[in-house]
Short mmCIF file of C-alpha atoms and ligand atoms in Angstrom, two decimals:
data_model
loop_
_atom_site.label_atom_id
_atom_site.label_comp_id
_atom_site.label_asym_id
_atom_site.label_seq_id
_atom_site.Cartn_x
_atom_site.Cartn_y
_atom_site.Cartn_z
CA MET A 1 165.44 144.93 -67.62
CA PHE A 2 161.67 144.63 -67.97
CA GLN A 3 160.82 143.61 -71.50
CA LYS A 4 157.23 143.41 -72.67
CA LEU A 5 156.46 141.81 -76.01
CA PHE A 6 153.19 142.08 -77.95
CA ILE A 7 152.18 139.41 -80.44
CA THR A 8 149.25 140.33 -82.64
CA GLY A 9 146.97 138.56 -85.07
CA ALA A 10 144.07 139.34 -87.39
CA GLY A 11 141.84 140.55 -84.51
CA VAL A 12 143.75 143.85 -84.16
CA SER A 13 143.10 144.79 -87.79
CA LYS A 14 139.39 143.95 -87.67
CA ASP A 15 138.46 147.51 -86.67
CA SER A 16 140.32 148.75 -89.74
CA GLY A 17 137.90 146.72 -91.84
CA ILE A 18 139.96 143.63 -92.65
CA PRO A 19 138.04 140.41 -92.00
CA THR A 20 139.76 137.97 -89.64
CA PHE A 21 141.31 134.95 -91.23
CA ARG A 22 139.03 132.21 -90.05
CA GLY A 23 135.78 134.12 -90.44
CA ALA A 24 132.84 132.80 -92.47
CA ASP A 25 133.89 134.77 -95.55
CA GLY A 26 137.18 132.91 -95.84
CA PHE A 27 136.23 130.47 -98.58
CA TRP A 28 137.24 130.60 -102.22
CA THR A 29 135.69 128.69 -105.09
CA ILE A 30 137.58 127.22 -108.03
CA GLY A 31 135.33 125.39 -110.47
CA SER A 32 132.93 123.49 -108.24
CA SER A 33 135.24 123.12 -105.26
CA ASN A 34 135.56 125.32 -102.20
CA PHE A 35 139.00 126.01 -100.81
CA THR A 36 139.87 127.35 -97.37
CA PRO A 37 142.66 129.91 -96.92
CA GLN A 38 144.72 127.04 -95.49
CA GLU A 39 144.42 125.29 -98.85
CA MET A 40 144.81 128.39 -101.02
CA ALA A 41 147.70 130.02 -99.18
CA THR A 42 150.20 127.28 -99.91
CA ARG A 43 153.44 127.05 -101.81
CA GLU A 44 151.95 124.03 -103.52
CA MET A 45 149.04 126.10 -104.87
CA TYR A 46 151.43 128.86 -105.97
CA CYS A 47 153.57 126.29 -107.82
CA GLU A 48 150.82 124.10 -109.27
CA ASN A 49 148.09 126.62 -109.90
CA PRO A 50 149.76 130.04 -109.93
CA ALA A 51 146.96 131.86 -111.78
CA GLU A 52 144.32 130.85 -109.22
CA PHE A 53 146.73 131.52 -106.36
CA LEU A 54 147.55 135.03 -107.58
CA LEU A 55 143.92 135.85 -108.33
CA TRP A 56 142.89 134.74 -104.83
CA TYR A 57 145.77 136.58 -103.21
CA TYR A 58 145.00 139.75 -105.14
CA LYS A 59 141.32 139.69 -104.27
CA ARG A 60 141.68 138.47 -100.71
CA PHE A 61 144.63 140.62 -99.60
CA ALA A 62 145.82 143.17 -102.13
CA SER A 63 142.39 144.80 -102.04
CA TYR A 64 143.16 145.81 -98.44
CA ARG A 65 146.38 147.58 -99.24
CA HIS A 66 144.99 151.11 -98.79
CA ILE A 67 143.27 150.43 -95.47
CA LEU A 68 144.38 152.63 -92.59
CA PRO A 69 145.63 151.68 -89.14
CA ASN A 70 143.27 151.95 -86.18
CA GLU A 71 143.88 153.12 -82.60
CA VAL A 72 145.34 149.77 -81.60
CA HIS A 73 148.08 149.98 -84.24
CA PHE A 74 148.91 153.54 -83.14
CA TRP A 75 148.99 152.44 -79.50
CA LEU A 76 151.36 149.59 -80.44
CA ALA A 77 153.63 151.89 -82.47
CA ASP A 78 156.26 152.28 -79.73
CA LYS A 79 156.02 148.73 -78.37
CA ASN A 80 158.06 145.58 -79.02
CA LEU A 81 155.87 143.87 -81.54
CA ILE A 82 155.71 140.72 -83.60
CA THR A 83 152.67 140.56 -85.85
CA GLN A 84 151.26 137.70 -87.85
CA ASN A 85 149.39 140.19 -90.01
CA ILE A 86 150.68 140.95 -93.49
CA ASP A 87 148.64 144.15 -93.81
CA GLY A 88 151.54 146.47 -92.90
CA LEU A 89 149.26 148.60 -90.69
CA ASP A 90 151.78 148.68 -87.83
CA GLY A 91 154.33 150.24 -90.15
CA LYS A 92 151.76 152.78 -91.34
CA ALA A 93 151.06 153.59 -87.69
CA GLY A 94 154.75 154.40 -87.20
CA ASN A 95 156.23 151.26 -85.64
CA THR A 96 159.71 151.11 -87.17
CA GLN A 97 161.02 147.99 -85.41
CA TYR A 98 158.16 145.52 -85.61
CA ILE A 99 158.59 142.10 -87.10
CA SER A 100 155.98 140.98 -89.63
CA ILE A 101 156.70 137.33 -89.16
CA HIS A 102 154.38 136.20 -91.98
CA GLY A 103 155.61 138.76 -94.50
CA ARG A 104 154.06 141.86 -96.04
CA LEU A 105 151.40 142.21 -98.62
CA ASP A 106 153.05 145.22 -100.27
CA LYS A 107 156.23 143.28 -101.08
CA VAL A 108 157.33 140.46 -103.39
CA THR A 109 160.55 138.51 -103.75
CA VAL A 110 162.14 136.52 -106.51
CA PHE A 111 160.99 132.92 -106.11
CA GLN A 112 163.72 130.87 -104.48
CA LYS A 113 164.30 127.89 -102.25
CA GLN A 114 162.85 128.75 -98.87
CA GLU A 115 166.15 129.03 -97.02
CA ASN A 116 167.68 131.48 -99.50
CA MET A 117 167.78 135.15 -98.59
CA VAL A 118 166.34 137.34 -101.34
CA PRO A 119 165.73 141.11 -101.49
CA LEU A 120 162.23 142.54 -101.18
CA HIS A 121 160.64 144.51 -104.01
CA ASP A 122 157.43 146.52 -104.16
CA ALA A 123 154.41 144.44 -105.15
CA PRO A 124 152.83 145.41 -108.48
CA TRP A 125 149.29 145.82 -107.09
CA ASP A 126 148.91 149.42 -108.24
CA ILE A 127 149.99 148.46 -111.75
CA VAL A 128 147.18 145.89 -111.73
CA ALA A 129 144.64 148.34 -110.31
CA ASN A 130 145.60 151.07 -112.79
CA SER A 131 145.74 148.79 -115.82
CA GLN A 132 143.27 149.21 -118.65
CA ILE A 133 141.81 145.73 -118.27
CA ASP A 134 138.39 144.97 -116.82
CA LEU A 135 139.29 143.89 -113.28
CA ASP A 136 136.05 141.93 -113.02
CA ASP A 137 137.20 139.69 -115.85
CA ASP A 138 139.06 136.95 -113.97
CA THR A 139 140.59 135.50 -117.15
CA LEU A 140 142.20 138.83 -118.08
CA LEU A 141 143.19 139.53 -114.50
CA LYS A 142 144.91 136.14 -114.18
CA ARG A 143 146.79 136.72 -117.42
CA LEU A 144 148.03 140.11 -116.23
CA LEU A 145 149.03 138.75 -112.81
CA LEU A 146 151.00 135.89 -114.40
CA GLU A 147 152.77 138.36 -116.65
CA LEU A 148 153.66 140.72 -113.78
CA PHE A 149 154.86 137.80 -111.64
CA LYS A 150 156.91 136.50 -114.59
CA ILE A 151 155.27 133.10 -114.59
CA LYS A 152 154.75 131.16 -117.79
CA ASP A 153 153.28 127.84 -116.73
CA HIS A 154 154.82 127.33 -113.33
CA PRO A 155 157.05 129.62 -111.26
CA GLU A 156 160.79 129.32 -111.89
CA TYR A 157 163.49 129.78 -109.28
CA GLY A 158 165.50 132.97 -109.71
CA HIS A 159 163.11 134.41 -112.27
CA SER A 160 159.46 134.45 -111.21
CA LEU A 161 158.11 136.65 -108.44
CA LYS A 162 156.32 135.42 -105.34
CA PRO A 163 154.32 137.46 -102.85
CA PHE A 164 156.39 138.06 -99.71
CA VAL A 165 154.19 135.94 -97.50
CA LEU A 166 154.85 132.86 -95.43
CA LEU A 167 152.50 130.20 -96.77
CA PHE A 168 150.96 127.42 -94.71
CA ASP A 169 153.29 124.74 -96.07
CA GLU A 170 156.40 126.90 -95.63
CA TYR A 171 158.63 127.25 -92.60
CA TYR A 172 159.92 130.29 -90.74
CA THR A 173 163.26 131.46 -92.13
CA GLU A 174 165.60 134.43 -91.78
CA LEU A 175 163.76 136.11 -94.63
CA TYR A 176 160.92 136.44 -92.12
CA ARG A 177 163.34 137.38 -89.30
CA ILE A 178 162.72 134.26 -87.23
CA SER A 179 165.98 134.48 -85.21
CA GLU A 180 165.28 138.09 -84.27
CA ALA A 181 161.73 137.12 -83.30
CA GLU A 182 162.98 134.26 -81.15
CA GLN A 183 165.49 136.59 -79.52
CA GLU A 184 162.64 138.92 -78.58
CA MET A 185 160.62 136.02 -77.21
CA GLN A 186 163.63 134.79 -75.27
CA SER A 187 164.21 138.18 -73.61
CA ALA A 188 160.56 138.96 -72.80
CA ASP A 189 159.40 138.66 -69.22
CA SER A 190 155.88 139.62 -70.20
CA VAL A 191 154.04 138.59 -73.36
CA VAL A 192 150.67 139.93 -74.49
CA PHE A 193 148.86 138.06 -77.26
CA MET A 194 146.21 140.18 -78.99
CA GLY A 195 143.62 139.10 -81.53
CA THR A 196 145.07 135.74 -82.41
CA SER A 197 143.41 132.34 -82.38
CA PHE A 198 146.68 130.50 -81.67
CA SER A 199 146.32 128.41 -84.82
CA VAL A 200 149.72 129.06 -86.33
CA ASN A 201 153.13 127.98 -85.23
CA ILE A 202 154.56 131.30 -84.15
CA THR A 203 152.13 131.56 -81.25
CA SER A 204 153.16 128.09 -80.01
CA ILE A 205 156.82 129.06 -80.25
CA ALA A 206 156.15 132.27 -78.29
CA LEU A 207 154.12 130.41 -75.68
CA ARG A 208 156.90 127.88 -75.23
CA TYR A 209 159.48 130.61 -74.59
CA ALA A 210 157.13 132.46 -72.23
CA LEU A 211 156.37 129.34 -70.18
CA ARG A 212 160.01 128.31 -70.03
CA ASN A 213 161.05 131.79 -68.86
CA ASN A 214 158.18 132.13 -66.39
CA ALA A 215 157.08 135.24 -68.24
CA LYS A 216 153.72 136.82 -67.51
CA ILE A 217 151.25 135.79 -70.22
CA GLU A 218 148.18 137.82 -71.14
CA ILE A 219 145.61 137.24 -73.87
CA VAL A 220 143.41 140.01 -75.27
CA ASP A 221 140.53 138.55 -77.25
CA PRO A 222 136.74 138.90 -76.95
CA ASP A 223 136.37 135.21 -77.75
CA PRO A 224 139.66 133.59 -76.78
CA VAL A 225 140.59 129.96 -77.27
CA ASP A 226 141.12 128.19 -73.97
CA LEU A 227 144.74 127.10 -73.94
CA ASN A 228 144.27 125.06 -70.79
CA ILE A 229 147.40 126.50 -69.25
CA SER A 230 147.23 127.83 -65.72
CA GLY A 231 148.41 131.32 -64.82
CA ILE A 232 147.37 133.02 -68.07
CA GLU A 233 145.54 136.31 -67.58
CA TYR A 234 142.61 136.65 -70.00
CA HIS A 235 141.20 140.02 -71.05
CA ARG A 236 137.93 139.02 -72.70
CA MET A 237 137.49 142.17 -74.71
CA THR A 238 138.49 143.71 -78.02
CA ALA A 239 141.99 145.12 -78.39
CA ASN A 240 140.43 148.57 -78.58
CA GLU A 241 138.60 148.08 -75.28
CA TYR A 242 141.81 146.83 -73.71
CA ILE A 243 143.84 149.89 -74.66
CA SER A 244 140.98 152.19 -73.59
CA GLU A 245 140.97 150.45 -70.22
CA LEU A 246 144.75 150.87 -69.88
CA ASN A 247 144.42 154.52 -70.84
CA GLY A 248 141.84 154.91 -68.07
CA ALA A 249 139.01 155.85 -70.44
N1 APR B 301 140.20 142.53 -80.78
C1 APR B 301 140.91 141.46 -80.39
N2 APR B 301 140.70 140.22 -80.85
C2 APR B 301 139.73 140.05 -81.75
C3 APR B 301 138.93 141.11 -82.23
C4 APR B 301 139.21 142.41 -81.71
N3 APR B 301 138.51 143.47 -82.10
N4 APR B 301 138.05 140.62 -83.14
C5 APR B 301 138.30 139.31 -83.25
N5 APR B 301 139.30 138.96 -82.41
C6 APR B 301 139.90 137.63 -82.21
C7 APR B 301 139.04 136.46 -82.59
O1 APR B 301 138.22 136.07 -81.48
C8 APR B 301 140.09 135.39 -82.92
O2 APR B 301 140.44 134.63 -81.77
O3 APR B 301 141.01 137.57 -83.07
C9 APR B 301 141.30 136.20 -83.38
C10 APR B 301 141.57 136.13 -84.86
O4 APR B 301 141.94 134.82 -85.20
P1 APR B 301 142.34 134.41 -86.70
O5 APR B 301 141.33 134.99 -87.65
O6 APR B 301 142.55 132.95 -86.71
O7 APR B 301 143.69 135.20 -86.93
P2 APR B 301 145.20 134.83 -86.52
O8 APR B 301 145.30 134.20 -85.20
O9 APR B 301 145.98 136.06 -86.82
O10 APR B 301 145.57 133.72 -87.52
C11 APR B 301 145.64 134.02 -88.83
O11 APR B 301 147.00 132.44 -89.77
O12 APR B 301 146.59 132.00 -91.78
C12 APR B 301 147.55 132.48 -91.00
O13 APR B 301 149.18 133.97 -91.68
C13 APR B 301 147.83 133.87 -91.41
O14 APR B 301 148.49 135.46 -89.83
C14 APR B 301 147.41 134.70 -90.28
C15 APR B 301 147.01 133.72 -89.26
#
């Protein structure tokens, strides 16, 4: 049976107004030092500097929680989809089966060892937004975030909360549905990568399956990285232009 799999990254949510991950606005300053998302979005930062981590996460991601899906998400709603995006826009567009392989910004879990399965709970972002504190006061905001995430000095296993997001120094586990994702990659005879810069592991894993299975590989990106692999079909255009072209517009 013909099985087409779409793998999406930050590029597909750009038209909804969410900046891509590696754009120029990605930096974050603590004291006099600048940190990249790759340095901020780590389990180490969450454990060692939870207040700064939560403040960054709240400002960098939680502020996008009310953003709406765009035409690309709606077009993908009935497709086999694995997304690296944590924005949840594919769910809002009606895709009920998609795998958000890096987690979801609207959920938290109890902090646990990575391999442990833990239930998902709603993230407390609205409680923060609706609180009486001055949200521009970082000191007060950090204090509130620590309280809501049940962190005293450092997060404690089984007690504190952690955003449901796969951090750069974490590995893919069943909590993030890695076996299901690999099963989809294994059964796909056509894989379309959209709006991803191929800088995280899941894209390498998907590429490896696709190459091994002789699957058709397509990349939709106005400014794609050259993977130096023969036989890949490049669509040098935005995801929106791509779906318009397919729809014959
Ligand atoms: N349509 C399609 N692609 C686009 C568009 C668009 N409208 N606009 C930008 N792009 C492309 C860019 O050219 C770039 O190659 O989308 C890609 C976005 O790359 P990144 O910002 O690196 O995003 P992504 O590949 O998703 O990697 C970010 O890394 O940090 C982790 O978990 C995080 O999922 C996130 C991932």
